[in-house]
Coordinates of C-alpha atoms in Angstrom, one line a residue:
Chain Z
X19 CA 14.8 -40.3 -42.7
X20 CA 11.0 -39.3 -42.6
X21 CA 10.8 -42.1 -39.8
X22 CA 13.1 -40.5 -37.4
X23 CA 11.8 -37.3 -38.1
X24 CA 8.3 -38.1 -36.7
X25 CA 9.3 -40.2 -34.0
X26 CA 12.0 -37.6 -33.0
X27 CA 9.2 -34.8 -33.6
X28 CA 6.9 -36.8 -31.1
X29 CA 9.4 -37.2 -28.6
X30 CA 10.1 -33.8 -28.2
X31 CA 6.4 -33.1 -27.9
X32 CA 6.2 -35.7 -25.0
X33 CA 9.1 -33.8 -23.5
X34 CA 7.5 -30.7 -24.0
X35 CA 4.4 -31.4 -22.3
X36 CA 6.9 -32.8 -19.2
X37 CA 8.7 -29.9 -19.2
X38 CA 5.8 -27.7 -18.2
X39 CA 5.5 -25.9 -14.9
X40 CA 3.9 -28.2 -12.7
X41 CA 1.3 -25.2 -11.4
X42 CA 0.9 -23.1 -14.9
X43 CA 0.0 -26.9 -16.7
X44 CA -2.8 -27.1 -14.2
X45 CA -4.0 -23.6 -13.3
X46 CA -2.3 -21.9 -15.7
X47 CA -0.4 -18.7 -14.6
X48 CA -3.3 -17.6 -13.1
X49 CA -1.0 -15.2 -10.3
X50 CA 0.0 -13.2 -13.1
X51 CA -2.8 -11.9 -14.9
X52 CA -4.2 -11.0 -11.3
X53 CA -1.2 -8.6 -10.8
X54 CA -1.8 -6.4 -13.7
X55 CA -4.0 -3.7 -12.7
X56 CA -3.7 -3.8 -9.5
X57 CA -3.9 0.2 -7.9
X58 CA -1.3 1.8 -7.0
X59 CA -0.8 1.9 -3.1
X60 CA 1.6 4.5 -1.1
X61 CA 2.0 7.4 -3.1
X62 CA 2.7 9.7 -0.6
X63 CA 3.3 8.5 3.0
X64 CA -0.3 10.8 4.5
X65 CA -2.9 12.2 3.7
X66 CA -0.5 15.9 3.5
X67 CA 2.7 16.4 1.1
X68 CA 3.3 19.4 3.8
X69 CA 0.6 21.6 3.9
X70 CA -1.0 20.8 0.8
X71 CA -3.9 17.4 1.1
X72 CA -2.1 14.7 -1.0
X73 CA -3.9 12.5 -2.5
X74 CA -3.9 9.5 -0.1
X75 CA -6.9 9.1 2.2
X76 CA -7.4 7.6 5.6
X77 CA -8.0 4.2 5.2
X78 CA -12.1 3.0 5.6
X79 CA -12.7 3.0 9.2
X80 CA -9.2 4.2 10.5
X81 CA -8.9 7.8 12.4
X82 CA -6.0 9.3 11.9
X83 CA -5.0 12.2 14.7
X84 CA -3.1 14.9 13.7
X85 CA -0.9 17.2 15.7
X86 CA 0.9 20.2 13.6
X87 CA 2.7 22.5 14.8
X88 CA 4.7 25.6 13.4
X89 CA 7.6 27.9 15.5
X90 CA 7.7 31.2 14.7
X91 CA 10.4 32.5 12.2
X92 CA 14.0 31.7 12.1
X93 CA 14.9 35.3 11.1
X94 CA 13.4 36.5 14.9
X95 CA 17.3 36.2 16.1
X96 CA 18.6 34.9 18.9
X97 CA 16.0 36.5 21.8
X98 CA 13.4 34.5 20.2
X99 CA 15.5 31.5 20.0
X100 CA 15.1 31.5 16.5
X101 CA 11.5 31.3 16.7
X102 CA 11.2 28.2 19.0
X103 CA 9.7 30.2 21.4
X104 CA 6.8 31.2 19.8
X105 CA 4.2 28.1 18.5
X106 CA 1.1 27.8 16.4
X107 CA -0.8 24.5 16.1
X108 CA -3.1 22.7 14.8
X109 CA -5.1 19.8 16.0
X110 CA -6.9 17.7 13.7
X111 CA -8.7 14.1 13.3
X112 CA -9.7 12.7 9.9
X113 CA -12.1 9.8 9.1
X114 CA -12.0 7.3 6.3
X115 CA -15.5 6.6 6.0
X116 CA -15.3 4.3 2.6
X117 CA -12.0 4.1 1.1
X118 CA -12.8 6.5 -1.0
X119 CA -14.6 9.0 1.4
X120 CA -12.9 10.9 4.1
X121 CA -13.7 13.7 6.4
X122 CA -11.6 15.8 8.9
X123 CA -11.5 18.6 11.4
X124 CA -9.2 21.0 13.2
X125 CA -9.0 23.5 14.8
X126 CA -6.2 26.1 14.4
X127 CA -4.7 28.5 16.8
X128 CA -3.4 30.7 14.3
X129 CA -6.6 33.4 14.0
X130 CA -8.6 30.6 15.8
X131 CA -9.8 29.1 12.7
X132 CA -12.1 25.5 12.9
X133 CA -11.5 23.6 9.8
X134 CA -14.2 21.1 8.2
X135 CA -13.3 19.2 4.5
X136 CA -14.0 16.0 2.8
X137 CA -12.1 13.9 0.2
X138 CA -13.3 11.9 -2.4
X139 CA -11.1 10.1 -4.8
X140 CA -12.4 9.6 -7.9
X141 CA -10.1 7.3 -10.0
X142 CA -7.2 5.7 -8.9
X143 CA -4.1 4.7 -10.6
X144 CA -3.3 1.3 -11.5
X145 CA -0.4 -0.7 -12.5
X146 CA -0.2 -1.1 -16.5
X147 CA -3.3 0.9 -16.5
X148 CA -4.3 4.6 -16.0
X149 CA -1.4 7.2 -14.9
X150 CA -3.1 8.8 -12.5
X151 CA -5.4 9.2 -9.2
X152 CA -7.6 11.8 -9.1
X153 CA -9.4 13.2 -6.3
X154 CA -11.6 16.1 -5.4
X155 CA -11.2 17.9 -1.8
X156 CA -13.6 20.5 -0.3
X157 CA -13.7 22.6 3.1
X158 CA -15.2 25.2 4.9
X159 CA -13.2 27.1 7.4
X160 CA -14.7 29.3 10.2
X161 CA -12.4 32.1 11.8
X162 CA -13.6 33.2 15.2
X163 CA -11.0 35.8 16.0
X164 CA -12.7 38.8 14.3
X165 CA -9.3 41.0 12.1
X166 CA -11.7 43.7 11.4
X167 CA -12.5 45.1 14.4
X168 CA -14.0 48.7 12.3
X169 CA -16.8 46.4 10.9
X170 CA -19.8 44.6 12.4
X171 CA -18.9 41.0 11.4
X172 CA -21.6 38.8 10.2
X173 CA -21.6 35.0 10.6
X174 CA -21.0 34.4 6.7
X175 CA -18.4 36.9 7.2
X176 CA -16.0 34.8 8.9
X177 CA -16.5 32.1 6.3
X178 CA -14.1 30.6 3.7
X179 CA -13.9 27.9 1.4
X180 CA -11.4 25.8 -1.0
X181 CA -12.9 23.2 -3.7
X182 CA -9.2 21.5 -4.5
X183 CA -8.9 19.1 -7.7
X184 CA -5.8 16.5 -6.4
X185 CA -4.1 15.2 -9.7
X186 CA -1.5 12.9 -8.5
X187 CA 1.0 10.2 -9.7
X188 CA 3.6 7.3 -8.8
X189 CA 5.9 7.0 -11.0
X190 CA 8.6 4.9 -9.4
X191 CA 8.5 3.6 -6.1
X192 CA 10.7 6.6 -4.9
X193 CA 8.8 9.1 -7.3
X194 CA 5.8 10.6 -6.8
X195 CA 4.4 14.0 -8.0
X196 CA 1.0 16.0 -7.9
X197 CA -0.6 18.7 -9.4
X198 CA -3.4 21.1 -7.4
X199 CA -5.3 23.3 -9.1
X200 CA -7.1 25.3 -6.0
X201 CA -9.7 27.8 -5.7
X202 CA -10.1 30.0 -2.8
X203 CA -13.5 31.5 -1.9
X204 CA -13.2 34.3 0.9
X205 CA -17.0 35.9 2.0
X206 CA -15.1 38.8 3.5
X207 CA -11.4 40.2 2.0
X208 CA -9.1 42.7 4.5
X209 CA -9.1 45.2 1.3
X210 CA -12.1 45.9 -1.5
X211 CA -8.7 45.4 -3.6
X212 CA -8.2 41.9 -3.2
X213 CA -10.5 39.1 -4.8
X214 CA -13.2 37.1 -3.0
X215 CA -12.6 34.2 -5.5
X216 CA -8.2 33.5 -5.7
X217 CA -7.0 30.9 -8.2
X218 CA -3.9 29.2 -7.6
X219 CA -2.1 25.9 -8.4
X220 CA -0.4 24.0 -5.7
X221 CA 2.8 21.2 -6.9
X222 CA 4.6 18.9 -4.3
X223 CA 6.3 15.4 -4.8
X224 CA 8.5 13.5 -2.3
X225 CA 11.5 11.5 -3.3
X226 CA 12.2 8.7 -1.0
X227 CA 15.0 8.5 0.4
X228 CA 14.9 5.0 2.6
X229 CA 12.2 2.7 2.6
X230 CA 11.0 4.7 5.5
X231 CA 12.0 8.4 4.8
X232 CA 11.4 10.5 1.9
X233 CA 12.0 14.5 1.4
X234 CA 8.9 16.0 0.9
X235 CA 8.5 19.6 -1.5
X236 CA 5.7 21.5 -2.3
X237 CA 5.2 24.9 -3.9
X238 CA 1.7 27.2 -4.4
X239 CA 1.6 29.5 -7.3
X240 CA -0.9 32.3 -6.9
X241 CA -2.2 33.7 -10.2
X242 CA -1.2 37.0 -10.6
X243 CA -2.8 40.0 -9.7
X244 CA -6.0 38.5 -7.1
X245 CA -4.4 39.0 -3.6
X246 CA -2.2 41.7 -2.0
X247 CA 1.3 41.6 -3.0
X248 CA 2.7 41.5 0.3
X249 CA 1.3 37.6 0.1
X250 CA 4.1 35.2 -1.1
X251 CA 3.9 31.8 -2.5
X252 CA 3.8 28.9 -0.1
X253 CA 6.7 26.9 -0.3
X254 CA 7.7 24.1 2.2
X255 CA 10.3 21.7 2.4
X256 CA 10.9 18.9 4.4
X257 CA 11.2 15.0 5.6
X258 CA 8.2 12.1 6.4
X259 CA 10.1 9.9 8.8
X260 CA 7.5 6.5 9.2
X261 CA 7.6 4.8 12.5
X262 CA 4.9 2.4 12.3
X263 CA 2.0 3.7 13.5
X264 CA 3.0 7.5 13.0
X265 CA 4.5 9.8 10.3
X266 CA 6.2 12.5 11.7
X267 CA 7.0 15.4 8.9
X268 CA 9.7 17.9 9.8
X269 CA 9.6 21.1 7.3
X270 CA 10.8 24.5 7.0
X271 CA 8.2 26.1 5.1
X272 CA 7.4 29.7 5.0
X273 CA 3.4 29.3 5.8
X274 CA 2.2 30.1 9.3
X275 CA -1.2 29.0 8.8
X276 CA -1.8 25.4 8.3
X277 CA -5.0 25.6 6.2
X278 CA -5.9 26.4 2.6
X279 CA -7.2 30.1 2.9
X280 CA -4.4 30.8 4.8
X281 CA -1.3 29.2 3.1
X282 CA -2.6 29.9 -0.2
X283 CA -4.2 33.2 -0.3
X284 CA -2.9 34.7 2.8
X285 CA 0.6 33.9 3.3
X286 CA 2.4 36.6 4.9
X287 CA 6.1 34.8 5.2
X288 CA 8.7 35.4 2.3
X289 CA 11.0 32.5 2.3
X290 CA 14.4 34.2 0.7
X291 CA 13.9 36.9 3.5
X292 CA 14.0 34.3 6.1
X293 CA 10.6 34.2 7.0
X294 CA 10.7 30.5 7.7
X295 CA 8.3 28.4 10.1
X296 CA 10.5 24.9 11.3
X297 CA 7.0 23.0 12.0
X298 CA 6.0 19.2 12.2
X299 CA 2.9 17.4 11.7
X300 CA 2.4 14.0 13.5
X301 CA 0.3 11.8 12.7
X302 CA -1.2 8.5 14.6
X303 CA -3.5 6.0 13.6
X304 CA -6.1 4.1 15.1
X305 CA -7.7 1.8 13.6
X306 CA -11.6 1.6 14.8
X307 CA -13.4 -0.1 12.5
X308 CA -11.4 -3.8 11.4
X309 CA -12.4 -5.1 7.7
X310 CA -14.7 -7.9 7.8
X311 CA -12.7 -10.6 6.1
X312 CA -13.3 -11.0 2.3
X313 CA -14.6 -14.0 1.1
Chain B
X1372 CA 1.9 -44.0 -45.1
X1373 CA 4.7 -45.4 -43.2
X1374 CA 5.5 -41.8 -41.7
X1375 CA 1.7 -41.1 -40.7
X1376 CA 1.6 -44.6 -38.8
X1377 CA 4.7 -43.7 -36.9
X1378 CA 3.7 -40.0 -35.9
X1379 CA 0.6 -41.5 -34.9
X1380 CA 2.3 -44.2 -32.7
X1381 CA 4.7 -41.4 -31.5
X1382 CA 1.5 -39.0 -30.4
X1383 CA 0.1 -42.0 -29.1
X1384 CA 3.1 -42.7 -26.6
X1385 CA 3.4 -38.8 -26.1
X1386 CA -0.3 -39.1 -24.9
X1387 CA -0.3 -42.1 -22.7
X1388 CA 2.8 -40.8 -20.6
X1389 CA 1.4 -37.7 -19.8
X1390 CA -2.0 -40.0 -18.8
X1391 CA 0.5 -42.1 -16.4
X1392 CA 1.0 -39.0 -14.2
X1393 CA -2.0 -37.3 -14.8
X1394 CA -4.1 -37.6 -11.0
X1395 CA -3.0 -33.9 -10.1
X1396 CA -5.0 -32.7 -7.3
X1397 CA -5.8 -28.4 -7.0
X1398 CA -6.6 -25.4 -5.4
X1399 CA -7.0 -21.9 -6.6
X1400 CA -8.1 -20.8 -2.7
X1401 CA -6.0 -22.2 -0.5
X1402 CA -5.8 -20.4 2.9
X1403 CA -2.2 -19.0 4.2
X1404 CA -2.2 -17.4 7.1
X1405 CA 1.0 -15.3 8.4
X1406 CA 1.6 -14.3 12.3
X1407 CA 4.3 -13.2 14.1
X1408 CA 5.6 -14.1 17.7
X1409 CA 5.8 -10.4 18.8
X1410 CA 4.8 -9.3 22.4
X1411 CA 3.0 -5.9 21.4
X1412 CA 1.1 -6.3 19.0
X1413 CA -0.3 -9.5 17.3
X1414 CA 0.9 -9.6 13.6
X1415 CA -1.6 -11.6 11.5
X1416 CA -2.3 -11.6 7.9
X1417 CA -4.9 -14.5 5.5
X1418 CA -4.8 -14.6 2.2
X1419 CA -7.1 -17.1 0.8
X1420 CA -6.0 -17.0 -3.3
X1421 CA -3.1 -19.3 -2.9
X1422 CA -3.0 -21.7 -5.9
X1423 CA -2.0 -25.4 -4.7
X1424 CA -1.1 -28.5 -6.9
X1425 CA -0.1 -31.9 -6.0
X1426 CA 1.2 -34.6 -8.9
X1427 CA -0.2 -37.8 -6.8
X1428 CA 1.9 -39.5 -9.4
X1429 CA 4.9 -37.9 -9.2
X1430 CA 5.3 -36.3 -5.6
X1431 CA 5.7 -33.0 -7.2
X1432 CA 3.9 -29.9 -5.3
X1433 CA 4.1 -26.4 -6.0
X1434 CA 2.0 -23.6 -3.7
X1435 CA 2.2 -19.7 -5.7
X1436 CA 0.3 -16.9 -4.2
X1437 CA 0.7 -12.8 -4.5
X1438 CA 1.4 -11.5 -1.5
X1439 CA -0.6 -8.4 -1.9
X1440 CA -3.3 -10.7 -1.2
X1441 CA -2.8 -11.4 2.3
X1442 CA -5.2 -9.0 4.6
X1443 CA -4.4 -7.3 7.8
X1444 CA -6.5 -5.8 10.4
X1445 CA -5.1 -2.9 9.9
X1446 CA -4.6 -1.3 6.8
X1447 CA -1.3 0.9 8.0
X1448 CA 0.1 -2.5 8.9
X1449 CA -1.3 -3.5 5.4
X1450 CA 0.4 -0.8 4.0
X1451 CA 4.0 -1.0 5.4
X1452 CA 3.9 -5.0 4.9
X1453 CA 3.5 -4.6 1.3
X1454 CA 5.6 -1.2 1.0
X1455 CA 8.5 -1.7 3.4
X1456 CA 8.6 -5.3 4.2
X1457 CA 7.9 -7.7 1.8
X1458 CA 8.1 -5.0 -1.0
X1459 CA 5.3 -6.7 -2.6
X1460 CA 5.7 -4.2 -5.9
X1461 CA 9.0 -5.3 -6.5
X1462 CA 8.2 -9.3 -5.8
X1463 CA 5.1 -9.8 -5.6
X1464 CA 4.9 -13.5 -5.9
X1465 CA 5.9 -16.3 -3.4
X1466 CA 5.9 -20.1 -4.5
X1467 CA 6.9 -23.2 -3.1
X1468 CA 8.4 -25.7 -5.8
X1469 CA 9.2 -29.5 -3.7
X1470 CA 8.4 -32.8 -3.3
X1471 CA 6.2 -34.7 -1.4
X1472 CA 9.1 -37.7 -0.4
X1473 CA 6.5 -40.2 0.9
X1474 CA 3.5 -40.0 -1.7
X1475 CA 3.3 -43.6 -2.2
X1476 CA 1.4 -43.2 1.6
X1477 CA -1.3 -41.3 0.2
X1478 CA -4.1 -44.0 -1.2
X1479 CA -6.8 -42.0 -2.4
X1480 CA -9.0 -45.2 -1.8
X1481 CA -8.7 -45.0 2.2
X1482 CA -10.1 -42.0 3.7
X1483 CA -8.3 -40.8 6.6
X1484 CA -5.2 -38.8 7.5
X1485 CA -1.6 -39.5 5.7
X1486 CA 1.4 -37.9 7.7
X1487 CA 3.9 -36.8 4.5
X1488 CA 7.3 -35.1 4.7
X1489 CA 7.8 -32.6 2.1
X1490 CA 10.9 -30.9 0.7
X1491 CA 11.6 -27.8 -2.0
X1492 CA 12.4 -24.5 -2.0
X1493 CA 10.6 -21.3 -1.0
X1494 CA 10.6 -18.2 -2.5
X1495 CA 9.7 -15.2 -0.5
X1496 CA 10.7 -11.4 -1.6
X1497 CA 13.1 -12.4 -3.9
X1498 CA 15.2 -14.8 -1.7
X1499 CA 14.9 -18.6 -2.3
X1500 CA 15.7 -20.9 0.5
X1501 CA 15.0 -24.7 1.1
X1502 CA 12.4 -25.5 2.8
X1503 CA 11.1 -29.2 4.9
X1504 CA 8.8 -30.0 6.9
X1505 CA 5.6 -32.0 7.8
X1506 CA 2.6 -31.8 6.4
X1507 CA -1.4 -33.7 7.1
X1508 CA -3.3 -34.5 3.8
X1509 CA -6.7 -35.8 4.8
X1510 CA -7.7 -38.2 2.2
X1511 CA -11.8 -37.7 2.1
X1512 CA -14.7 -38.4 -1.0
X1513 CA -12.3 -38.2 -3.5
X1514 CA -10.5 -35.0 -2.1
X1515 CA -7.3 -34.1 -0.3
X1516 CA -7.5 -31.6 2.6
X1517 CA -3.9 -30.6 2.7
X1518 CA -2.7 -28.6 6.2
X1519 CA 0.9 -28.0 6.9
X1520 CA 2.2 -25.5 9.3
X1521 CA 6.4 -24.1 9.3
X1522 CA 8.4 -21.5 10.6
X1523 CA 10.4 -19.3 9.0
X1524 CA 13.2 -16.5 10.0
X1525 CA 12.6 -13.5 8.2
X1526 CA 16.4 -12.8 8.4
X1527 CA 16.8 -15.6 6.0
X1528 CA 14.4 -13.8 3.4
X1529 CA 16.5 -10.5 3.4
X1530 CA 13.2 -8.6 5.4
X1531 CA 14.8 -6.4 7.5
X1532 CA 13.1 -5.0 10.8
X1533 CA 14.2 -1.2 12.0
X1534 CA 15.9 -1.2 15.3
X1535 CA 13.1 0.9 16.6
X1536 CA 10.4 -1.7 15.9
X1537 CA 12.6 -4.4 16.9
X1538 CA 10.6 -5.3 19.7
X1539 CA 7.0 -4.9 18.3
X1540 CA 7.9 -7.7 15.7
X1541 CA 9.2 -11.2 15.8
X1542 CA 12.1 -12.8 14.0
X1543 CA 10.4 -15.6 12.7
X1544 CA 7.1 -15.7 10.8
X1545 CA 4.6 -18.8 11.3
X1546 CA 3.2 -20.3 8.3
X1547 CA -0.5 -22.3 8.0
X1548 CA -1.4 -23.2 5.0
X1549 CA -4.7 -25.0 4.5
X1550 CA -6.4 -26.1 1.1
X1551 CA -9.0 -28.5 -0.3
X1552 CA -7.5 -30.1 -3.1
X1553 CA -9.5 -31.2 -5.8
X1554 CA -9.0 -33.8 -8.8
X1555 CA -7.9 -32.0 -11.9
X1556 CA -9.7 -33.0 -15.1
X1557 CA -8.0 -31.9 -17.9
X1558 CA -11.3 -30.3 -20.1
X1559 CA -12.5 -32.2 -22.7

């Protein structure tokens, strides 16, 4: 009985050893432990949920060109074609100078405001391993058109800043979610009443919808009492439609201005009043520096 | 006592078949590259992290790689490859399990190139199809330099092109893989 036993023990174990995988008995499954950890790619579609800077960055050595535009409001009736007829807009270019590093500039129409920032990402999030990326973004924004016309306007006057911390997360392939916490430095206010320094916190997420479309939301809450109250929140909704080299976002969103000091703590538009921009941002890539190829 | 010579004898024989079929030859870099036949714009990705093993013994072959690990260019096309095409998240490996049919060819004593035909399946995002086809191994120093080159229709694979890109990117996706294949010794 014993006899049988072993010899039957020993057979299996020759059987065993066949049965193996011809590629994990030699290498062993050396794919798989590769794929753990690996970072998370594609959270949002660009390098903007709608207004707000998502956490994606241009890619090292790719300029990305941006054209955004918003119409005028839907509730200016039927003589204003429903605001078509008016436009602001926005022209941009961004630089991924690592591909953690990028810069950009713009230059808006609306109050004739040139734009300057820089992201940095600082962690990113990886699969099986930490939950989120996190990213810092910075910029200076100089308005030429001078709103106070009763004051002799210094240079520093017609400065702004936003330091932005970009908190963001993909949790499924069609979720993804981030958190903004923003501060808004203004050298000059329109009232002594309002606050040089405004706080806010900025949310968006997109839910994709096809592989190449996903609906886009984002909403900025202004701590109370820092800014006028005729300023409303920024909300904006709307669609990233990917065509391979561009992302064009359609939104309604009740910002005019298409940069931080203005969409955050001067937002004139109040969205359940119909105060609602139909805008789009496009954006185009061109690649102009290629990746030397890894070794 | 009996028992102990037997299990030995058993172990023994356990051993000895596995030494039979033991000349495997490997790579952990072998080079794929991926193109396209599209008129706009040239479609090329190289990965050079595919794993390749051949059973000399045996005919048995089997190629894995992730496919995260091929390289564009550029890193939008990067992007929508792994996102939208290949959906390299949701499979991220590819493998090739066959059979080399006319291994007894190869004779690791004569240097020089062996024509072989191979047959297996491929698996690519998700979708497993068979695969055969014509491969070179140069036999040289004790190596094998392996090159084979296939087509395949990316209809077959379930990757689906927009109609708006239709005619940036070709229905069929040409294959090279290239790998120095060295003698596995099992450690010691």
């Amino acid at each position: 009985m014993n006899k049988i036993l072993t010899i039957a023990i020993a057979f299996m174990c020759s059987i065993a050893i066949h049965g193996q995988d011809l590629l994990s008995s030699v290498l062993g499954d050396s794919t798989a432990e590769s794929m753990t950890k690996d970072p998370v790619f594609a959270t949002f579609k660009t390098t903007r949920i709608v207004n707000l800077p998502s956490i994606e960055n241009t890619a090292a050595g790719v300029f990305d060109f941006k054209i955004s535009h918003r119409f005028g409001f839907l509730n200016s009736g039927s003589k204003e074609f429903f605001g078509l007829d008016q436009a602001y807009i926005r022209l941009g270019g961004e630089y991924g100078i690592t591909p953690a590093l990028m810069v950009g500039v713009g230059r808006s129409s609306y109050q004739k405001v040139i734009d300057g920032y820089a992201k940095l990402r600082l962690i990113r999030q990886k699969t099986n391993g930490f939950p989120f990326t996190v990213s810092l973004f910075g910029g200076t924004y100089l308005q030429t058109l001078n709103t106070n016309p009763d004051r002799q306007v210094l240079f520093t006057d017609k400065l702004s800043f936003v330091s932005q911390l970009l908190i963001g997360t993909k949790i499924s392939d069609a979720l993804s979610l981030q958190v903004s916490p923003t501060l808004v430095h203004r050298n000059l206010t329109a009232t002594t009443a309002e606050k040089n320094d405004v706080y806010a916190i900025g949310a968006g997420g997109r839910i994709k919808l096809t592989k190449r479309i996903s609906f886009n939301g984002e909403y900025i809450y202004v701590l109370p009492n820092q800014i006028s109250t005729d300023f409303k929140n920024s909300l904006s909704l709307g669609f990233d439609i990917e065509t391979g080299g561009h992302v064009f976002q359609l939104h309604l969103t009740n910002s005019t201005s298409m940069i931080e000091k203005g969409f955050v703590a001067e937002n004139a538009g109040d969205f359940g009043k119909g105060d609602i921009h139909f805008g789009f941002n496009i954006s185009r890539v061109f690649t102009i520096v290629r990746p030397k190829e890894k070794k | 006592m009996k028992s102990l010579k037997f299990s030995i004898l058993g172990l023994t024989l356990a051993f000895f078949t596995v030494q039979a079929n033991a000349q495997k030859f490997f790579s952990r870099t072998g080079k794929v590259k991926f193109e396209t036949d599209s008129k706009m714009e040239k479609i090329e990705a190289k990965s050079n992290t595919a794993s390749v093993v051949i059973d000399l013994g045996t005919g048995d072959m089997e190629v894995a790689m992730l496919v995260k690990s091929f390289n564009f260019d550029k890193a939008l096309m990067q992007e929508h490859f792994n996102e939208n095409y290949i959906e390299s998240t949701k499979f991220p490996k590819s493998s090739f399990k066959g059979k080399i049919i006319n291994i007894k060819d190869v004779n690791l004593a004569k240097d020089g190139p062996v024509e072989v035909q191979y047959e297996g399946q491929l698996t690519l995002h998700g979708v497993t199809k068979p695969l055969e086809d014509k491969a070179t191994l140069y036999v040289g120093g004790g190596k094998i330099n392996a090159y084979a080159k296939f087509k395949i229709p990316l209809e077959d694979y379930e990757i689906t092109i927009p109609a708006l890109v239709k005619d940036n990117i070709g229905k069929k996706a040409h294959i090279e893989v290239k790998a120095e294949l060295e003698e596995y010794k099992k450690a010691q």
